[in-house]
Amino acid sequence: MQFWKMHGLGNDYIVIDNRNQAIDDQKASTIAKKLCTHRFSVGADGLLLVYNSNVADIKMRIFNSDGSEAEMCGNGIRCFSKYCYETGILRKPEFQVETLSGIKNIQLDLNSNNEVVTVRVDMGIPNWERKSLPMTGEGTCINCDLVVGKETYNITCLSMGNPHCIIFVESVDKTPVEYLGPLIEHHEIFPNRTNVGFVQVIAKNELKVRVWERGCGETLACGTGTCAAIAAANKLDKVNNKVTAHLPGGDLQVEIIDKHLFLSGVAEKIYQGTLFGENKNEL
């Protein structure tokens, strides 16, 4: 079975064409855990599988390194889109991808060699309702207090197709992300857990972001987390409608147009290889 190892600003993925259902749906989670284990296998933050779609040009499923399935991933869908174009699955610069959080519109920026340089994704409109995450309580959570241990933190929560809890801090570098991230991810007010974004406002068009991702810990970049951070900052009038976010793995650009968030950034192929196993479900 052939695969590509890819990354979006260091957020790395294994991508496999599974249109022939070679990987059984019942075993996808187990295989993701095996393949994503660093040092003992390929190693990655997640596994991206390509499927045929009845409602879009192609379908993407995302499995985190712990085997849990994610609704959506901004870095993942950019890698997925580059893979589909450059392997010939789709040979057009604009197409639609079916995900668990709905259909996403893709625009590819190509170079003179017909290679994908950057990918622009319409990430949709944020949902501010607690039930969309889900999160306990009624209405929205904008500038709410959350008690974690003995400390109280000001949070703003929203869904970008997957759940996000945003905390604005004076310095992301000095924030104990490794400590706070899992405590908030597993907090009782988030029955399905949540992603946690720590955000430092630099200017009206610039943020610095670190994200603790549900199911895989802190990553070098998170596309939906970046969109959530900018949506929350814009909602609170901390930034304008066009923002650059600096993440540990590099920069992402987000533009808000008619409430939609458009995410732009690079996606890179690291290498390709062949997986071997006793059978297709024991790779």
Short mmCIF file of C-alpha atoms in Angstrom, two decimals:
data_model
loop_
_atom_site.label_atom_id
_atom_site.label_comp_id
_atom_site.label_asym_id
_atom_site.label_seq_id
_atom_site.Cartn_x
_atom_site.Cartn_y
_atom_site.Cartn_z
CA MET A 1 0.00 0.00 0.00
CA GLN A 2 1.43 3.34 -1.09
CA PHE A 3 1.46 6.43 1.14
CA TRP A 4 2.73 10.00 1.22
CA LYS A 5 4.19 11.59 4.31
CA MET A 6 3.22 15.29 4.30
CA HIS A 7 3.15 18.32 6.54
CA GLY A 8 1.51 21.71 6.84
CA LEU A 9 3.90 23.92 8.85
CA GLY A 10 5.18 20.87 10.73
CA ASN A 11 1.73 19.43 11.42
CA ASP A 12 2.46 16.07 9.77
CA TYR A 13 0.23 13.44 8.20
CA ILE A 14 0.26 10.09 6.48
CA VAL A 15 -1.97 10.22 3.39
CA ILE A 16 -3.39 7.08 1.74
CA ASP A 17 -5.71 6.67 -1.24
CA ASN A 18 -8.44 4.48 0.25
CA ARG A 19 -11.01 4.79 -2.53
CA ASN A 20 -10.89 1.01 -2.96
CA GLN A 21 -11.64 0.57 0.77
CA ALA A 22 -8.39 -1.39 1.24
CA ILE A 23 -8.41 -0.19 4.84
CA ASP A 24 -11.54 -1.52 6.49
CA ASP A 25 -13.61 1.17 8.24
CA GLN A 26 -13.65 -0.89 11.43
CA LYS A 27 -9.84 -1.01 11.52
CA ALA A 28 -9.00 2.55 10.41
CA SER A 29 -8.67 3.80 13.99
CA THR A 30 -6.34 0.96 14.99
CA ILE A 31 -4.21 1.38 11.88
CA ALA A 32 -3.95 5.13 12.48
CA LYS A 33 -2.58 4.51 15.99
CA LYS A 34 -0.03 2.02 14.63
CA LEU A 35 1.16 4.14 11.72
CA CYS A 36 1.32 7.40 13.66
CA THR A 37 3.49 5.98 16.47
CA HIS A 38 6.84 7.75 16.32
CA ARG A 39 10.02 5.65 16.23
CA PHE A 40 8.09 2.38 15.83
CA SER A 41 6.33 3.26 12.56
CA VAL A 42 6.03 6.13 10.08
CA GLY A 43 5.08 8.57 12.84
CA ALA A 44 2.68 11.49 12.38
CA ASP A 45 0.06 13.69 14.02
CA GLY A 46 -2.64 11.94 12.04
CA LEU A 47 -3.78 9.75 9.16
CA LEU A 48 -5.69 11.16 6.16
CA LEU A 49 -7.73 8.74 4.04
CA VAL A 50 -9.11 9.47 0.56
CA TYR A 51 -12.61 8.23 -0.27
CA ASN A 52 -15.03 8.68 -3.14
CA SER A 53 -17.89 11.07 -2.38
CA ASN A 54 -21.52 11.20 -3.45
CA VAL A 55 -21.88 14.90 -2.56
CA ALA A 56 -18.50 16.46 -3.46
CA ASP A 57 -15.51 15.83 -5.72
CA ILE A 58 -13.73 13.75 -3.07
CA LYS A 59 -14.05 12.81 0.61
CA MET A 60 -11.52 13.11 3.45
CA ARG A 61 -11.46 11.27 6.76
CA ILE A 62 -9.02 12.26 9.50
CA PHE A 63 -7.76 10.05 12.31
CA ASN A 64 -5.65 11.52 15.10
CA SER A 65 -2.57 9.75 16.41
CA ASP A 66 -4.61 8.35 19.32
CA GLY A 67 -7.04 6.74 16.89
CA SER A 68 -9.91 9.19 17.41
CA GLU A 69 -11.59 10.58 14.30
CA ALA A 70 -11.55 14.35 13.82
CA GLU A 71 -14.26 16.33 12.06
CA MET A 72 -11.94 18.72 10.26
CA CYS A 73 -8.33 19.91 10.08
CA GLY A 74 -7.07 22.99 8.26
CA ASN A 75 -3.51 21.77 7.81
CA GLY A 76 -4.71 18.28 6.98
CA ILE A 77 -7.09 19.38 4.24
CA ARG A 78 -4.32 21.41 2.58
CA CYS A 79 -2.07 18.32 2.52
CA PHE A 80 -5.00 16.21 1.35
CA SER A 81 -5.77 18.65 -1.49
CA LYS A 82 -2.17 18.77 -2.70
CA TYR A 83 -2.02 14.96 -2.62
CA CYS A 84 -5.24 14.59 -4.62
CA TYR A 85 -4.06 17.04 -7.28
CA GLU A 86 -0.47 15.88 -7.66
CA THR A 87 -1.37 12.16 -7.72
CA GLY A 88 -3.96 12.81 -10.43
CA ILE A 89 -7.01 11.90 -8.37
CA LEU A 90 -8.34 15.38 -9.17
CA ARG A 91 -6.75 17.50 -11.88
CA LYS A 92 -8.45 20.86 -11.45
CA PRO A 93 -7.38 23.88 -9.40
CA GLU A 94 -10.75 24.28 -7.67
CA PHE A 95 -12.79 21.48 -6.14
CA GLN A 96 -14.89 20.44 -3.15
CA VAL A 97 -13.95 18.09 -0.33
CA GLU A 98 -16.49 16.29 1.83
CA THR A 99 -15.58 16.21 5.53
CA LEU A 100 -17.40 15.35 8.75
CA SER A 101 -17.92 19.09 9.26
CA GLY A 102 -19.41 19.66 5.81
CA ILE A 103 -18.21 20.37 2.28
CA LYS A 104 -15.13 22.60 1.97
CA ASN A 105 -14.24 24.62 -1.14
CA ILE A 106 -10.59 24.43 -2.22
CA GLN A 107 -8.50 26.75 -4.40
CA LEU A 108 -4.98 25.72 -5.44
CA ASP A 109 -2.14 28.07 -6.32
CA LEU A 110 0.04 26.30 -8.90
CA ASN A 111 3.57 27.05 -10.10
CA SER A 112 4.94 26.77 -13.63
CA ASN A 113 5.63 23.06 -13.08
CA ASN A 114 1.96 22.46 -12.25
CA GLU A 115 2.83 21.79 -8.61
CA VAL A 116 0.72 23.01 -5.69
CA VAL A 117 2.42 25.91 -3.90
CA THR A 118 -0.32 27.05 -1.51
CA VAL A 119 -3.86 25.98 -0.74
CA ARG A 120 -6.76 28.31 0.13
CA VAL A 121 -9.67 26.74 2.01
CA ASP A 122 -13.09 28.19 2.74
CA MET A 123 -13.33 27.03 6.35
CA GLY A 124 -16.92 28.21 6.67
CA ILE A 125 -18.68 30.30 9.32
CA PRO A 126 -17.86 29.81 13.02
CA ASN A 127 -20.62 28.48 15.24
CA TRP A 128 -20.66 30.20 18.63
CA GLU A 129 -23.39 28.11 20.25
CA ARG A 130 -22.21 25.93 23.13
CA LYS A 131 -24.16 22.96 21.80
CA SER A 132 -22.13 23.03 18.57
CA LEU A 133 -18.89 22.07 20.34
CA PRO A 134 -20.57 20.50 22.41
CA MET A 135 -20.17 22.40 25.70
CA THR A 136 -22.37 22.31 28.77
CA GLY A 137 -24.68 25.23 29.44
CA GLU A 138 -26.87 27.36 27.19
CA GLY A 139 -26.17 30.09 24.66
CA THR A 140 -22.62 31.17 23.85
CA CYS A 141 -19.35 31.33 25.77
CA ILE A 142 -17.63 34.61 24.95
CA ASN A 143 -15.35 36.03 27.64
CA CYS A 144 -16.48 33.43 30.18
CA ASP A 145 -14.62 32.32 33.29
CA LEU A 146 -13.32 28.77 33.54
CA VAL A 147 -11.81 27.37 36.73
CA VAL A 148 -8.89 25.03 36.07
CA GLY A 149 -7.35 23.70 39.26
CA LYS A 150 -7.03 26.74 41.52
CA GLU A 151 -6.83 29.28 38.70
CA THR A 152 -9.54 31.06 36.71
CA TYR A 153 -9.08 31.65 32.99
CA ASN A 154 -11.07 33.81 30.58
CA ILE A 155 -12.20 31.70 27.62
CA THR A 156 -14.07 32.13 24.35
CA CYS A 157 -15.40 28.96 22.72
CA LEU A 158 -16.57 28.16 19.20
CA SER A 159 -16.80 25.42 16.63
CA MET A 160 -14.93 25.47 13.33
CA GLY A 161 -16.49 22.11 12.52
CA ASN A 162 -14.53 20.88 15.53
CA PRO A 163 -14.44 22.34 19.08
CA HIS A 164 -12.09 25.10 20.19
CA CYS A 165 -11.49 26.89 23.47
CA ILE A 166 -9.51 30.13 23.03
CA ILE A 167 -7.53 31.83 25.80
CA PHE A 168 -5.81 35.19 25.23
CA VAL A 169 -2.47 35.49 27.04
CA GLU A 170 0.27 38.09 27.35
CA SER A 171 2.94 35.68 26.09
CA VAL A 172 2.37 32.32 24.44
CA ASP A 173 6.04 31.46 24.99
CA LYS A 174 5.65 31.77 28.75
CA THR A 175 2.30 29.94 28.90
CA PRO A 176 2.46 26.35 30.29
CA VAL A 177 0.67 24.82 27.31
CA GLU A 178 1.77 21.27 28.16
CA TYR A 179 0.18 21.63 31.61
CA LEU A 180 -2.98 23.59 30.81
CA GLY A 181 -3.73 21.96 27.45
CA PRO A 182 -4.73 18.50 28.68
CA LEU A 183 -6.57 19.87 31.72
CA ILE A 184 -8.81 22.01 29.52
CA GLU A 185 -9.08 19.39 26.75
CA HIS A 186 -10.57 16.94 29.27
CA HIS A 187 -12.50 19.51 31.35
CA GLU A 188 -15.96 18.33 32.34
CA ILE A 189 -17.69 21.17 30.47
CA PHE A 190 -16.49 19.64 27.16
CA PRO A 191 -18.16 16.19 26.95
CA ASN A 192 -16.36 15.34 23.69
CA ARG A 193 -13.12 17.09 24.73
CA THR A 194 -11.83 20.20 22.96
CA ASN A 195 -8.87 21.78 21.19
CA VAL A 196 -7.26 24.59 23.19
CA GLY A 197 -5.75 27.70 21.61
CA PHE A 198 -3.42 30.09 23.45
CA VAL A 199 -3.31 33.42 21.65
CA GLN A 200 -1.11 36.51 21.93
CA VAL A 201 -2.25 39.63 20.08
CA ILE A 202 0.68 41.45 18.47
CA ALA A 203 -1.19 43.93 16.27
CA LYS A 204 -4.53 44.40 14.54
CA ASN A 205 -3.34 42.15 11.73
CA GLU A 206 -1.01 39.81 13.58
CA LEU A 207 -1.28 37.07 16.22
CA LYS A 208 0.98 34.50 17.81
CA VAL A 209 -0.69 31.15 18.44
CA ARG A 210 0.02 27.83 20.14
CA VAL A 211 -2.55 25.04 19.99
CA TRP A 212 -3.06 21.96 22.15
CA GLU A 213 -4.90 19.62 19.80
CA ARG A 214 -7.48 17.16 21.00
CA GLY A 215 -6.14 13.65 20.49
CA CYS A 216 -2.50 14.46 19.76
CA GLY A 217 -1.22 17.22 22.08
CA GLU A 218 0.56 20.40 21.04
CA THR A 219 1.38 20.53 17.34
CA LEU A 220 3.60 22.89 15.38
CA ALA A 221 0.54 24.31 13.63
CA CYS A 222 -3.24 23.91 13.60
CA GLY A 223 -5.41 25.27 10.80
CA THR A 224 -8.79 25.12 12.51
CA GLY A 225 -7.15 26.37 15.71
CA THR A 226 -5.73 29.35 13.85
CA CYS A 227 -9.14 30.12 12.36
CA ALA A 228 -10.77 29.81 15.78
CA ALA A 229 -8.17 32.13 17.32
CA ILE A 230 -8.68 34.79 14.64
CA ALA A 231 -12.46 34.44 14.74
CA ALA A 232 -12.44 34.94 18.52
CA ALA A 233 -10.02 37.86 18.30
CA ASN A 234 -12.12 39.49 15.58
CA LYS A 235 -15.30 38.93 17.58
CA LEU A 236 -13.70 40.75 20.53
CA ASP A 237 -12.40 43.55 18.23
CA LYS A 238 -8.76 42.62 18.83
CA VAL A 239 -7.93 42.15 15.12
CA ASN A 240 -9.17 43.19 11.69
CA ASN A 241 -10.52 40.95 8.93
CA LYS A 242 -7.15 39.99 7.44
CA VAL A 243 -4.64 38.45 9.83
CA THR A 244 -1.34 36.60 9.79
CA ALA A 245 -0.87 34.04 12.55
CA HIS A 246 2.61 33.00 13.66
CA LEU A 247 2.73 29.38 14.84
CA PRO A 248 5.76 27.32 15.94
CA GLY A 249 5.87 25.72 12.47
CA GLY A 250 5.40 28.87 10.41
CA ASP A 251 2.76 31.37 9.30
CA LEU A 252 -0.85 31.04 8.19
CA GLN A 253 -3.07 33.72 6.68
CA VAL A 254 -6.78 34.08 7.38
CA GLU A 255 -9.20 36.47 5.73
CA ILE A 256 -12.79 36.97 6.91
CA ILE A 257 -15.24 37.65 4.07
CA ASP A 258 -19.01 37.67 4.69
CA LYS A 259 -18.40 35.82 7.98
CA HIS A 260 -16.55 33.01 6.17
CA LEU A 261 -12.95 32.33 7.18
CA PHE A 262 -10.54 31.67 4.31
CA LEU A 263 -7.36 29.90 5.37
CA SER A 264 -4.24 30.03 3.18
CA GLY A 265 -0.92 28.27 3.66
CA VAL A 266 1.61 25.82 2.29
CA ALA A 267 1.48 22.02 2.21
CA GLU A 268 4.60 19.95 1.63
CA LYS A 269 5.36 16.39 0.59
CA ILE A 270 8.16 14.96 2.72
CA TYR A 271 8.50 11.53 1.09
CA GLN A 272 6.49 8.61 -0.22
CA GLY A 273 6.75 4.95 0.62
CA THR A 274 5.14 1.52 0.77
CA LEU A 275 3.49 -0.06 3.79
CA PHE A 276 3.83 -3.78 4.45
CA GLY A 277 1.84 -6.03 6.78
CA GLU A 278 0.56 -9.57 7.10
CA ASN A 279 -2.75 -8.35 5.74
CA LYS A 280 -4.36 -5.06 4.76
CA ASN A 281 -5.75 -4.47 8.26
CA GLU A 282 -2.54 -5.23 10.15
CA LEU A 283 -0.09 -2.82 8.56
#
